[in-house]
Coordinates of C-alpha atoms in Angstrom, one line a residue:
M48 CA 37.6 41.0 13.2
W49 CA 39.6 38.2 14.9
R50 CA 36.5 37.1 16.3
S51 CA 34.9 36.6 13.4
K52 CA 37.6 34.3 12.0
L53 CA 37.8 32.3 14.8
S54 CA 33.3 31.9 14.7
G55 CA 34.5 30.8 11.0
V56 CA 36.9 28.6 12.4
L57 CA 35.4 26.9 15.1
A58 CA 31.8 26.8 12.6
A59 CA 33.7 24.6 10.0
L60 CA 35.7 22.2 13.0
V61 CA 32.1 21.7 14.2
L62 CA 30.5 20.9 11.0
A63 CA 33.5 18.6 10.1
A64 CA 33.5 16.5 13.4
P65 CA 30.4 14.4 12.6
L66 CA 32.1 13.3 9.1
T67 CA 35.6 12.5 10.5
L68 CA 33.7 10.1 13.2
F69 CA 33.1 8.3 9.8
A70 CA 36.6 7.7 8.8
D71 CA 37.5 5.0 10.7
T72 CA 40.7 3.6 8.4
N73 CA 41.0 0.4 11.7
H74 CA 38.5 -1.3 9.6
Q75 CA 37.9 -0.8 5.6
T76 CA 37.5 -4.1 4.8
A77 CA 34.0 -6.3 4.7
A78 CA 33.9 -10.0 4.5
P79 CA 31.5 -12.7 5.8
G80 CA 31.7 -13.4 9.3
A81 CA 31.8 -9.6 10.5
V82 CA 30.1 -10.0 14.0
N83 CA 28.0 -6.9 14.0
Y84 CA 26.5 -7.3 17.7
V85 CA 26.9 -8.8 20.9
E86 CA 24.5 -9.5 23.6
G87 CA 25.2 -11.6 27.2
S88 CA 27.2 -14.2 26.6
V89 CA 28.7 -15.5 22.6
A90 CA 31.5 -17.2 22.1
L91 CA 34.1 -17.7 19.2
D92 CA 35.4 -20.9 18.9
G93 CA 35.6 -20.6 22.0
N94 CA 36.9 -17.4 22.7
A95 CA 34.4 -14.8 25.1
L96 CA 32.8 -12.1 23.0
S97 CA 32.1 -9.0 24.3
T98 CA 30.1 -5.2 22.5
K99 CA 34.2 -4.5 21.8
S100 CA 34.6 -7.4 20.2
V101 CA 32.5 -6.3 17.4
G102 CA 34.8 -4.5 14.2
S103 CA 37.8 -6.9 15.3
S104 CA 36.2 -10.2 15.3
Q105 CA 35.6 -12.4 12.3
I106 CA 35.3 -16.1 12.0
E107 CA 36.7 -17.1 9.4
A108 CA 35.9 -20.7 7.6
G109 CA 35.5 -23.3 9.6
Q110 CA 35.3 -21.2 13.0
S111 CA 31.5 -21.6 15.2
I112 CA 30.1 -18.9 16.9
T113 CA 27.7 -19.6 19.9
T114 CA 25.2 -18.7 22.4
E115 CA 24.8 -19.6 25.8
Q116 CA 22.1 -16.5 27.7
G117 CA 23.6 -14.6 24.8
K118 CA 22.3 -13.1 21.2
T119 CA 24.5 -11.9 18.3
E120 CA 24.1 -10.9 14.5
F121 CA 27.1 -11.4 12.1
L122 CA 26.9 -10.7 8.5
L123 CA 27.6 -12.3 5.0
T124 CA 27.3 -10.6 2.1
P125 CA 26.1 -7.1 1.8
G126 CA 22.3 -6.9 2.8
V127 CA 22.0 -10.3 4.4
Y128 CA 22.7 -10.9 8.4
V129 CA 22.9 -13.4 10.5
R130 CA 21.2 -13.4 14.1
L131 CA 21.6 -16.5 16.8
A132 CA 19.0 -16.8 19.0
D133 CA 20.3 -18.5 22.8
N134 CA 22.0 -21.4 23.0
S135 CA 22.3 -21.9 19.5
K136 CA 25.2 -22.2 17.2
A137 CA 26.7 -21.6 14.1
T138 CA 29.8 -22.5 11.3
L139 CA 31.5 -20.7 8.3
V140 CA 31.8 -23.4 6.0
N141 CA 32.8 -21.4 3.1
P142 CA 33.2 -17.1 3.6
S143 CA 32.7 -16.4 -0.6
L144 CA 30.8 -13.4 -1.5
T145 CA 30.3 -15.8 -4.7
K146 CA 29.5 -19.0 -2.8
T147 CA 28.3 -18.3 1.2
E148 CA 27.6 -20.3 2.9
V149 CA 26.4 -21.3 7.3
S150 CA 25.7 -24.5 9.1
V151 CA 23.5 -24.3 11.8
D152 CA 24.4 -26.9 14.5
R153 CA 22.7 -26.1 17.1
G154 CA 19.6 -23.7 18.2
E155 CA 17.9 -21.7 16.0
A156 CA 19.1 -18.8 13.5
M157 CA 16.6 -16.1 11.2
V158 CA 18.3 -15.2 8.0
E159 CA 17.4 -11.0 6.7
V160 CA 18.4 -10.6 2.8
D161 CA 17.5 -7.1 2.3
Q162 CA 19.6 -7.4 -1.5
I163 CA 20.7 -10.7 -2.8
Y164 CA 22.4 -10.3 -6.5
K165 CA 22.5 -13.0 -9.4
Q166 CA 26.2 -13.9 -8.3
N167 CA 25.6 -14.7 -5.1
N168 CA 24.8 -18.1 -3.8
I169 CA 23.3 -18.1 -0.2
Q170 CA 23.4 -21.5 0.9
V171 CA 22.1 -22.6 5.2
V172 CA 22.7 -25.8 5.7
E173 CA 20.9 -27.6 8.3
N174 CA 20.1 -31.7 9.2
G175 CA 22.7 -31.7 6.3
V176 CA 19.9 -30.6 4.0
S177 CA 20.7 -27.7 2.2
T178 CA 19.0 -24.4 1.5
E179 CA 20.0 -21.5 -1.1
L180 CA 18.0 -18.4 -0.6
M181 CA 16.6 -17.0 -4.0
K182 CA 15.5 -13.2 -2.7
P183 CA 15.0 -10.9 -0.3
G184 CA 13.1 -12.0 2.9
L185 CA 13.4 -13.2 6.6
Y186 CA 14.1 -16.6 6.9
D187 CA 14.2 -19.3 9.7
F188 CA 16.5 -22.4 11.1
N189 CA 15.0 -24.2 14.5
S190 CA 17.9 -27.2 14.6
I191 CA 15.4 -28.1 18.1
H192 CA 12.0 -28.3 16.4
N193 CA 14.1 -29.2 12.3
T194 CA 12.0 -27.3 10.3
V195 CA 13.3 -24.3 7.6
Q196 CA 10.4 -21.3 7.3
V197 CA 9.8 -19.0 4.4
F198 CA 8.6 -15.3 6.1
S199 CA 8.9 -13.7 3.2
G200 CA 11.4 -14.3 0.1
E201 CA 11.5 -17.8 -1.6
A202 CA 14.3 -21.1 -1.5
Q203 CA 15.3 -23.7 -2.8
V204 CA 16.1 -26.9 -0.6
Q205 CA 18.6 -29.4 -1.0
D206 CA 18.1 -32.8 0.3
N207 CA 20.4 -35.2 -1.6
D208 CA 18.6 -35.7 -5.0
Q209 CA 15.5 -34.1 -3.6
R210 CA 15.0 -30.9 -4.7
M211 CA 11.8 -28.5 -4.3
K212 CA 11.3 -25.0 -3.9
L213 CA 9.9 -23.3 -0.8
K214 CA 8.1 -20.3 -1.0
S215 CA 6.4 -17.6 1.2
G216 CA 4.5 -18.5 4.3
H217 CA 5.6 -22.5 3.8
E218 CA 7.6 -24.4 6.4
L219 CA 9.5 -27.3 5.7
D220 CA 9.6 -30.6 8.7
L221 CA 13.2 -32.0 8.1
D222 CA 12.0 -35.5 10.1
N223 CA 9.4 -35.5 7.7
N224 CA 11.1 -39.2 7.0
G225 CA 13.3 -38.4 4.2
K226 CA 10.4 -36.5 2.1
L227 CA 10.4 -32.9 1.0
K228 CA 7.1 -31.8 1.4
A229 CA 5.9 -28.1 2.2
T230 CA 3.0 -26.7 4.2
K231 CA 1.3 -23.2 5.8
F232 CA 2.5 -22.4 8.7
D233 CA 1.4 -19.1 11.2
K234 CA 3.0 -16.0 10.4
S235 CA 1.2 -14.5 13.0
A236 CA 2.0 -16.6 16.0
A237 CA 5.1 -17.2 14.5
E238 CA 6.2 -13.7 14.3
N239 CA 6.0 -13.1 18.3
S240 CA 8.2 -15.4 19.0
D241 CA 11.7 -14.1 21.2
L242 CA 14.6 -14.2 18.4
Y243 CA 12.3 -12.6 15.8
R244 CA 10.9 -9.4 17.6
W245 CA 14.7 -8.7 18.6
S246 CA 15.9 -9.6 14.9
S247 CA 12.3 -7.0 14.4
L248 CA 14.5 -4.6 17.1
R249 CA 17.7 -4.7 14.7
S250 CA 16.3 -4.6 11.6
D251 CA 14.9 -1.2 12.9
Y252 CA 17.9 -0.1 15.0
L253 CA 19.9 -0.9 11.3
A254 CA 17.8 1.1 9.5
E255 CA 18.1 4.3 11.6
A256 CA 21.7 4.1 11.3
N257 CA 21.4 3.6 7.2
I258 CA 19.7 7.3 7.0
D259 CA 22.8 8.5 9.9
A260 CA 25.3 7.2 7.4
A261 CA 23.8 7.7 3.6
G262 CA 24.0 11.3 4.4
V263 CA 27.1 11.4 6.1
Y264 CA 29.5 9.8 3.5
Y265 CA 27.3 11.5 0.5
A266 CA 28.4 14.3 1.9
G267 CA 32.1 13.5 2.3
G268 CA 34.1 15.3 0.6
F269 CA 37.3 16.4 2.2
Y270 CA 35.9 15.7 6.1
G271 CA 35.1 11.6 5.3
P272 CA 35.5 8.7 3.7
G273 CA 33.4 9.3 0.9
W274 CA 30.6 6.8 -0.2
F275 CA 31.6 4.2 -2.5
G276 CA 28.6 2.0 -3.9
G277 CA 26.6 -0.8 -2.6
G278 CA 27.9 -2.0 1.0
W279 CA 28.6 -2.1 4.1
Y280 CA 29.4 1.2 6.1
W281 CA 30.1 2.1 9.5
D282 CA 27.9 4.4 11.5
P283 CA 29.4 5.6 15.4
W284 CA 25.5 6.8 16.9
L285 CA 24.7 3.0 16.1
T286 CA 28.7 1.5 17.0
G287 CA 28.0 -1.0 14.6
Y288 CA 27.8 -1.7 10.4
T289 CA 24.8 -1.0 8.7
F290 CA 23.3 -1.4 4.8
L291 CA 23.5 1.2 1.8
P292 CA 21.9 0.0 -1.0
A293 CA 24.1 2.2 -4.3
Y294 CA 20.6 3.1 -5.4
G295 CA 17.5 4.0 -4.7
G296 CA 15.4 2.5 -0.7
F297 CA 13.1 -0.5 -0.4
Y298 CA 11.7 -2.0 2.8
S299 CA 13.5 -4.7 5.3
P300 CA 11.6 -8.0 5.5
F301 CA 10.0 -6.1 8.4
G302 CA 9.0 -2.7 6.4
W303 CA 12.1 -0.7 7.8
G304 CA 13.6 1.2 5.3
F305 CA 16.7 1.4 3.8
Y306 CA 17.9 4.0 1.2
S307 CA 21.3 4.8 -0.2
P308 CA 23.0 8.2 0.1
R309 CA 21.7 9.8 -3.6
F310 CA 18.7 9.0 -2.7
V311 CA 18.9 10.9 1.0
Y312 CA 20.5 14.1 -0.7
Y313 CA 18.2 14.2 -3.3
S314 CA 15.2 14.0 -1.7
P315 CA 15.6 16.2 1.4
L316 CA 12.6 17.4 3.8
W317 CA 14.5 18.6 6.5
Y318 CA 17.4 18.2 9.1
R319 CA 18.2 18.4 12.3
G320 CA 22.1 18.1 12.6
F321 CA 24.3 15.5 13.6
Y322 CA 24.0 15.4 16.8
G323 CA 21.9 13.2 18.9
H324 CA 20.8 11.4 16.6
S325 CA 19.1 13.7 14.9
V326 CA 19.3 13.5 10.1
A327 CA 18.1 14.7 7.1
G328 CA 14.3 13.2 6.3
V329 CA 13.9 11.6 2.8
R330 CA 11.3 11.1 1.2
P331 CA 9.8 7.3 1.8
P332 CA 9.8 5.4 -1.3
V333 CA 7.4 4.1 -3.5
R334 CA 6.3 0.1 -3.4
D335 CA 2.6 -1.0 -5.6
G336 CA 2.3 2.3 -5.9
H337 CA 1.5 3.8 -3.2
V338 CA 4.5 6.0 -0.3
G339 CA 5.1 4.1 2.6
P340 CA 4.9 5.2 6.4
V341 CA 6.0 8.0 7.6
G342 CA 7.5 7.9 11.5
H343 CA 11.3 7.8 12.9
A344 CA 12.1 11.1 12.8
F345 CA 12.5 11.1 9.6
V346 CA 10.5 10.3 6.6
G347 CA 10.0 6.8 5.2
G348 CA 10.6 5.2 8.5
R349 CA 8.2 2.9 9.7
G350 CA 5.2 3.5 12.9
E351 CA 4.5 7.2 14.1
G352 CA 6.3 9.8 16.0
G353 CA 9.1 7.9 17.8
G354 CA 12.7 9.4 16.9
F355 CA 15.8 8.0 18.0
H356 CA 16.2 5.2 20.2
G357 CA 19.3 6.7 21.9
G358 CA 22.6 4.4 22.9
G359 CA 21.0 1.7 20.7
F360 CA 23.6 -1.7 20.1
H361 CA 27.4 -1.2 20.7
G362 CA 30.2 -2.9 19.7
G363 CA 32.9 -1.2 17.1
G364 CA 33.1 -0.6 13.1
F365 CA 34.0 -1.2 9.8
H366 CA 32.9 0.0 5.4
S367 CA 33.4 -1.4 2.8
G368 CA 32.2 -0.7 -0.4
G369 CA 31.2 -4.1 -1.0
F370 CA 29.2 -4.3 -4.3
S371 CA 28.9 -1.5 -6.7
T372 CA 26.6 -2.1 -8.8
G373 CA 23.4 -2.3 -6.8
A374 CA 19.8 -3.3 -7.9
A375 CA 18.3 -0.4 -9.9
G376 CA 15.4 1.4 -8.2
F377 CA 13.5 -0.3 -4.9
G378 CA 14.3 -3.7 -3.8
G379 CA 17.1 -5.2 -4.7
H380 CA 15.5 -8.2 -6.4
R381 CA 18.2 -10.0 -8.8

């Protein structure tokens, strides 16, 4: 009798353990400027950051984050990431959720926009020229070459009294005698850059963390903090933050799948437990009438085979409800 009771208690503890990992009560606020990853030499207003800075370091209004031989990633509104290349500098001009402004002061920054709302106004300033990110997509700001590139999505550029739309596959040369003129660029060549490949890998890890977090937060109940709608959520196996949309699922600009907890919960294909980066599989989202590809130890990822990447990227963590009115269906377009 006592053995069966002991077995029951141990089983309950094992089931509760992965859920309690998500109950990080020390970091429960999500705001633009949160540092999400640190690699190599990175500093915030002259103070060196490390992997332990993630979850405890916040870029405040007017503060700058710089890299030497290193890279960093920080968060803006839910679903929007900024990634800095080596020898770069960015300043958070305005951290408001309804008007978020970042200045690229040196080097190169890539911005991944997975979800955006009509209430958002996300501006990136380079060389005095302001670019508003209008749609989900991938945007590159290179102050060395003085260019703005739109890999996917759409932006609106304003330089004094000049305004123009910059569409997917086009770039703007800010040294063009003060005149705004968009031209096509070679996306295939640009995708071989170090920052692009690093950003794609980061997006891959975050998509894997999304599946981890989606299953656990939906099942939180008595064991964890639960799911409070679309926003940033902490995943302990990534040791960082990931984005959980409010509804359905969608592809990032790099092709990785992101899913809401409800979507994961109601679409399981198989389950291998929480430990060792094993997760419940989910049906892939449908895009353009076709089912998405299979891969990464769950249905709905990009590529074939493989599994979770093990140690991944490291940092600290928080979770937040963020916006609770995400766009229904896939894509999160406003």
